[in-house]
Coordinates of C-alpha atoms in Angstrom, one line a residue:
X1 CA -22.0 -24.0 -12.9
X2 CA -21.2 -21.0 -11.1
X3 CA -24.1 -20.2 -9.2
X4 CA -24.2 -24.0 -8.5
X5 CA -20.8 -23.8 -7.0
X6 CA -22.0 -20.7 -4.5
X7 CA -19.6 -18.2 -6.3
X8 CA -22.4 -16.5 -8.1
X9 CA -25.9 -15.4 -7.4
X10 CA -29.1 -14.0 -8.7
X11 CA -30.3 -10.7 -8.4
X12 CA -33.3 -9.7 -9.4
X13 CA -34.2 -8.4 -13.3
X14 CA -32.5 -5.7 -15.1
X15 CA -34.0 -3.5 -17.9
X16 CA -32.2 -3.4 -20.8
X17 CA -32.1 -0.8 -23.9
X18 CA -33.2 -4.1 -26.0
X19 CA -35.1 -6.5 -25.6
X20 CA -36.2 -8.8 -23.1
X21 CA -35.0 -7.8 -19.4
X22 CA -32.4 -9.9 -18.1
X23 CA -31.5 -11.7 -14.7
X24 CA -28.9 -9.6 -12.9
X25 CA -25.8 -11.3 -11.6
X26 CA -23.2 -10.8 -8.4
X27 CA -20.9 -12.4 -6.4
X28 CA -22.5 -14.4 -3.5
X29 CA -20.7 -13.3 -0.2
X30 CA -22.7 -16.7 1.7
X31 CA -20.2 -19.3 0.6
X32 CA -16.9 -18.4 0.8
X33 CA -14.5 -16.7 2.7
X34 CA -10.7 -15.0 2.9
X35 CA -8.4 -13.4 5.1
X36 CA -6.5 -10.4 4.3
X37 CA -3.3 -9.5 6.5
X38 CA -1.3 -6.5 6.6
X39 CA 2.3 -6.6 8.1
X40 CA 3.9 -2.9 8.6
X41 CA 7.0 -2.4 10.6
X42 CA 4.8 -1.5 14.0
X43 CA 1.7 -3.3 13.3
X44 CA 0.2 -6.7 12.3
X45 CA -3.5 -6.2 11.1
X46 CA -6.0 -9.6 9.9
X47 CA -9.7 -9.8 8.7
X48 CA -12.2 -11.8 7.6
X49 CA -14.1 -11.3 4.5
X50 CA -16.3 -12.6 1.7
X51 CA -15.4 -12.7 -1.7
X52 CA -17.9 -9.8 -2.4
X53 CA -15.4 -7.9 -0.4
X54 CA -17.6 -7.7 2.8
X55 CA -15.7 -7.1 6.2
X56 CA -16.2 -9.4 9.2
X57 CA -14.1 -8.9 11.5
X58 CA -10.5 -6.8 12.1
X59 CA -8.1 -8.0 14.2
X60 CA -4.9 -5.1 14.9
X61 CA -2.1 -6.3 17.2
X62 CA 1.3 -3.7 17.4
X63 CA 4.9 -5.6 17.4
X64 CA 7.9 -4.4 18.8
X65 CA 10.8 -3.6 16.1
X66 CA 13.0 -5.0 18.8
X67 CA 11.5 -8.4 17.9
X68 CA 13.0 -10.5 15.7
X69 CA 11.0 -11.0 12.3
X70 CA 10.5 -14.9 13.3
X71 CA 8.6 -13.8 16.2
X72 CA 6.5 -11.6 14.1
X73 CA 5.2 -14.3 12.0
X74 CA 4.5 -16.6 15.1
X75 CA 2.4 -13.4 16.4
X76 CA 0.8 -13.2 12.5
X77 CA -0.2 -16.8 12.2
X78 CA -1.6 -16.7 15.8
X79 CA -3.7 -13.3 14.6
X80 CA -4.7 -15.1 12.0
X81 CA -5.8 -18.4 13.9
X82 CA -8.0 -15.7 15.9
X83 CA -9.6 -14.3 13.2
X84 CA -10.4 -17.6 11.4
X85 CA -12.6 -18.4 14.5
X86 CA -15.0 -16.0 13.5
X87 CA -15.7 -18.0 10.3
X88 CA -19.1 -20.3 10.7
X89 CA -17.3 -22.7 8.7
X90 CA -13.4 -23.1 8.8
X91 CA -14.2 -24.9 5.0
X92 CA -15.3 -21.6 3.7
X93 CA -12.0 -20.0 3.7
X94 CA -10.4 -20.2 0.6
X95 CA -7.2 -18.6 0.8
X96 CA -5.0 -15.9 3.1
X97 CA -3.9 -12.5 1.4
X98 CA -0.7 -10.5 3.1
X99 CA 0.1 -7.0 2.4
X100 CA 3.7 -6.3 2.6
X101 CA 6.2 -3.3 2.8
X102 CA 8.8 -3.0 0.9
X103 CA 10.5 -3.3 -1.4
X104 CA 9.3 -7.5 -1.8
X105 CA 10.7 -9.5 -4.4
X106 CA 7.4 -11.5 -5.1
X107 CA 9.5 -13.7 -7.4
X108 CA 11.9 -14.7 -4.0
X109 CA 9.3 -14.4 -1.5
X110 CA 11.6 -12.0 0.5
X111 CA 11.0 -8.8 1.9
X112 CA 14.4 -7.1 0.9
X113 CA 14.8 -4.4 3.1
X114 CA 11.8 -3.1 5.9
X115 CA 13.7 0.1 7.7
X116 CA 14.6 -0.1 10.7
X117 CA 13.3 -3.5 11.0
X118 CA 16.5 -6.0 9.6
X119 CA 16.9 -9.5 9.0
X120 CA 13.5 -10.0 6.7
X121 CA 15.7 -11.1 3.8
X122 CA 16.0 -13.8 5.8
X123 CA 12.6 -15.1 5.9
X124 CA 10.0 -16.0 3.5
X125 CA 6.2 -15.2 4.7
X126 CA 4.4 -17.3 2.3
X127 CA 6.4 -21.1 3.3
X128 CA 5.5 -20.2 7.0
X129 CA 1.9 -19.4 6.2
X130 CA 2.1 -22.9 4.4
X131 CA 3.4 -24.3 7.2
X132 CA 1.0 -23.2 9.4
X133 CA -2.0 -23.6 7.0
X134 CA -3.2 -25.6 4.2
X135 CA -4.8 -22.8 1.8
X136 CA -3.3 -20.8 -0.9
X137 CA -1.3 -18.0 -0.1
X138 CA -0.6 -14.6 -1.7
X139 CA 1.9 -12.0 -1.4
X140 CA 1.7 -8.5 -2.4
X141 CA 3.1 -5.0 -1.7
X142 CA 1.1 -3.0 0.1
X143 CA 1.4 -0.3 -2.6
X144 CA -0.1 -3.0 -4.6
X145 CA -2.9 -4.3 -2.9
X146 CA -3.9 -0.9 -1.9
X147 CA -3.4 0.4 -5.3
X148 CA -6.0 -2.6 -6.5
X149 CA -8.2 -2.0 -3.6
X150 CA -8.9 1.5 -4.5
X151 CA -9.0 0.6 -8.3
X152 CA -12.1 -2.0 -7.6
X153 CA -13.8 -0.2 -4.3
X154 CA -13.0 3.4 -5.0
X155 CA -15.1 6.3 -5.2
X156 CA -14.8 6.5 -8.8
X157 CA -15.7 3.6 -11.2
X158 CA -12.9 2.9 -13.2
X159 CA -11.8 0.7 -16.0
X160 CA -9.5 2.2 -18.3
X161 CA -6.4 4.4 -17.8
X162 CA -3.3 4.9 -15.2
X163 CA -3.5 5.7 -11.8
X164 CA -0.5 5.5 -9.3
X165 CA -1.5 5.1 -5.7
X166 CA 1.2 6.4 -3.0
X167 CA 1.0 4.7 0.3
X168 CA 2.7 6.9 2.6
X169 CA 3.1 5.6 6.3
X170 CA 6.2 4.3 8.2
X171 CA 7.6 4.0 4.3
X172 CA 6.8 5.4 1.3
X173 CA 5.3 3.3 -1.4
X174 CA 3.3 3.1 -4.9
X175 CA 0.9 1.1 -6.9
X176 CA 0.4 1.8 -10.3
X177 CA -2.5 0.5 -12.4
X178 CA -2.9 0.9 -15.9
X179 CA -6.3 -0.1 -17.6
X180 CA -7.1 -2.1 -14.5
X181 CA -3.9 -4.4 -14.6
X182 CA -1.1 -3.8 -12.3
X183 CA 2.4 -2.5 -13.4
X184 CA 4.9 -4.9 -11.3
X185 CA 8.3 -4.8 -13.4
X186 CA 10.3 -7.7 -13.5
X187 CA 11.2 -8.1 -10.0
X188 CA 8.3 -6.9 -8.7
X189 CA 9.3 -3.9 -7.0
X190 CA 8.0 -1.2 -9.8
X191 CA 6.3 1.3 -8.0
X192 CA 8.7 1.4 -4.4
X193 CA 9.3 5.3 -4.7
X194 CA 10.5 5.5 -1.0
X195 CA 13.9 4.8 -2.6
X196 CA 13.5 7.0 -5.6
X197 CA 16.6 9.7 -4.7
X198 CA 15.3 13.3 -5.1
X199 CA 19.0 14.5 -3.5
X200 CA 22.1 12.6 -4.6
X201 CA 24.3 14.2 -2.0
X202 CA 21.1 14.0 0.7
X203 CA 21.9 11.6 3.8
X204 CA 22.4 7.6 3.5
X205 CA 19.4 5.4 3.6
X206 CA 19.3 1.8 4.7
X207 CA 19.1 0.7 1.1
X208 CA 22.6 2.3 0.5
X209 CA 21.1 4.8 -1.6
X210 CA 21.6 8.7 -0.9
X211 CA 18.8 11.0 -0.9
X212 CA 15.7 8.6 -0.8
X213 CA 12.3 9.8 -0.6
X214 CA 11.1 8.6 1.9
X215 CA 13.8 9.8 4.5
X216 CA 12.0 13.4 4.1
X217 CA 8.2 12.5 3.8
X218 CA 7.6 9.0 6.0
X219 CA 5.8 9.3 9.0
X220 CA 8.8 8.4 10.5
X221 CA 11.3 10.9 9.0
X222 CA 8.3 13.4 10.3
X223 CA 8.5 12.5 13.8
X224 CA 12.5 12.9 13.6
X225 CA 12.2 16.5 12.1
X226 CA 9.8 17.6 14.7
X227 CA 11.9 15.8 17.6
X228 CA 14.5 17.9 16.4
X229 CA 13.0 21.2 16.1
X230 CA 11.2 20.9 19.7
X231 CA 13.6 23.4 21.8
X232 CA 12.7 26.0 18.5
X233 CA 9.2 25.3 19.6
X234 CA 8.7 26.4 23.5
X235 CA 4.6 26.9 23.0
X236 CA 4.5 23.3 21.6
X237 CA 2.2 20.8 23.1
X238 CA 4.5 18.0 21.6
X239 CA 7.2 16.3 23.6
X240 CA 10.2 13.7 23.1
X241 CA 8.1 10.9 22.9
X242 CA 5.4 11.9 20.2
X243 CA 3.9 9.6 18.0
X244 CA 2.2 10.0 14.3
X245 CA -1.1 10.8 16.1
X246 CA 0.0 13.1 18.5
X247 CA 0.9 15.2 15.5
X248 CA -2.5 14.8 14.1
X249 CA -3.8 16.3 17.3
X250 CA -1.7 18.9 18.0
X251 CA -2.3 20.5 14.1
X252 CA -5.7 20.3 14.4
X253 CA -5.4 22.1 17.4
X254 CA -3.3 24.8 15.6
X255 CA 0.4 23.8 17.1
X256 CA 2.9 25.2 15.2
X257 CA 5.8 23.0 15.0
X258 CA 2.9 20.0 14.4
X259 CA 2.0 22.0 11.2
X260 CA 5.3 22.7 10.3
X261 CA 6.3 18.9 10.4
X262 CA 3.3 18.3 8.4
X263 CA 4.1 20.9 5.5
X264 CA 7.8 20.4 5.6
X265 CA 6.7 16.3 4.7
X266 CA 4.2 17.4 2.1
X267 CA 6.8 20.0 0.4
X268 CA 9.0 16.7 -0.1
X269 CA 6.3 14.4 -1.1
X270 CA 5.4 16.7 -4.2
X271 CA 9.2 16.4 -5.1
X272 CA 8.4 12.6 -5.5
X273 CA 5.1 13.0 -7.2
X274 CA 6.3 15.3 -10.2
X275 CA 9.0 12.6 -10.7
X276 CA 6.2 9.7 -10.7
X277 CA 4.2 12.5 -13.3
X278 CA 7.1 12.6 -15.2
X279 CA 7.5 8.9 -15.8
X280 CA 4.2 7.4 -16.0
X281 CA 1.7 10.5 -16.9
X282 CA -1.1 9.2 -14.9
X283 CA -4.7 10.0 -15.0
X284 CA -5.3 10.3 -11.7
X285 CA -2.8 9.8 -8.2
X286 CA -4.4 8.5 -5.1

């Protein structure tokens, strides 16, 4: 039934240790189709790909945090309108996949807090992708979804044990996967370390916690610590206006206060990793 359906196809004989050989079997990529789309608080990002995991096409489109988080999904369902067109056959399409920051309550649909970024709580993505299209559509953390991407399409096969995956951008946040199954707590937000405290008397966050993670070791709590060590810097090739990539640049080009803003958000990363060792001893972190 499968392989008359399109989902599965032959491929070719395999040798066995007993035996006859057998027909090898895989997921046919000809038939159908999804789009995965990643919201972050700068960027909207949509593809187009097979259910073998094949990419298409990549659609990226930056948003202004100005915006209002209404306009954001008008400009994500037009993205995704855009990529859809690169489909041969609209029918193929079986569903739409989002990748969301957090922390997301997949149980309310709602996007709690995005920093710097307010009035998501307001919102729920999945009713307007409903709205706008009629396919199935799920919602996960980006932690999540990246922490299952690398599980499945890694470098290293794997199918038993725990592995956290840290996704550190614009926010801080984890995956964690144990024997292939993910670990999502009972809200869904397991794994959102950005607001794990490593000082208690450290400065407020957004999420009215003191101390969180990921005001030491975001992207975006880099680019503050180097904006406000520039005048200790007079050699630096950096300025007022830098962005993550700038900083990229200028370490690999030896600036010093680029490499410093690098180490100083590494040093405070580790403080958040031995405290995710400490709670979930995992075989491997990514």
């Amino acid at each position: 039934d499968l392989i008359k359906w399109g989902i599965i196809e032959e491929c070719g004989l395999i040798s066995g240790e007993r035996g006859r050989r057998s027909i090898g079997l895989r997921l046919s990529g000809r038939n159908y189709h999804a789009i995965g789309v990643k919201l972050s608080r700068t960027r909207i990002s949509a593809g187009l790909f097979d259910i073998r995991g094949n990419e298409y096409q990549v659609i990226e489109r930056d948003h202004d945090t100005l915006s209002s988080p209404e306009d954001v999904i008008k400009n994500m369902i037009a993205i995704i309108k855009e990529v859809n067109q690169f489909s041969t056959d609209s029918s193929k399409i079986i569903g739409i996949g989002v990748a969301l920051p957090g922390p997301f309550i997949s149980k309310e649909e709602k996007i709690i807090l995005m920093t710097d970024f307010p009035g998501w709580e307001k919102v729920s993505i999945r009713d307007e992708l409903e709205k706008a299209f009629n396919l199935p559509i799920f919602t996960e953390p980006d932690g999540n979804a990246g922490a299952l991407a690398e599980w499945w399409f890694g470098n290293k096969a794997k199918s038993k044990g725990t592995m956290v995956y840290v996704a550190a951008g614009e926010g801080i946040g984890a995956g964690v996967v144990i024997d292939g199954s993910l670990y999502t707590g009972t809200l869904g937000t397991a794994g959102e370390i950005g607001h794990m405290s490593i000082a208690f008397d450290g400065p407020l966050c957004q999420c009215g916690n003191r101390g969180c993670l990921e005001l030491y070791c975001s992207t975006t709590a880099m680019l503050k610590y180097i904006k406000s060590h520039l005048r200790k810097y007079s050699g630096t090739i950096l300025a007022e206006r830098t962005d993550f990539e700038a900083v990229i640049c200028a370490a690999r080009d030896n600036d010093a206060l680029a490499i410093e803003g690098i180490q100083n958000a590494a040093h405070y990363l580790g403080f958040g990793l031995v405290g995710i060792i400490n709670v979930f001893n995992p075989d491997y972190i990514v």
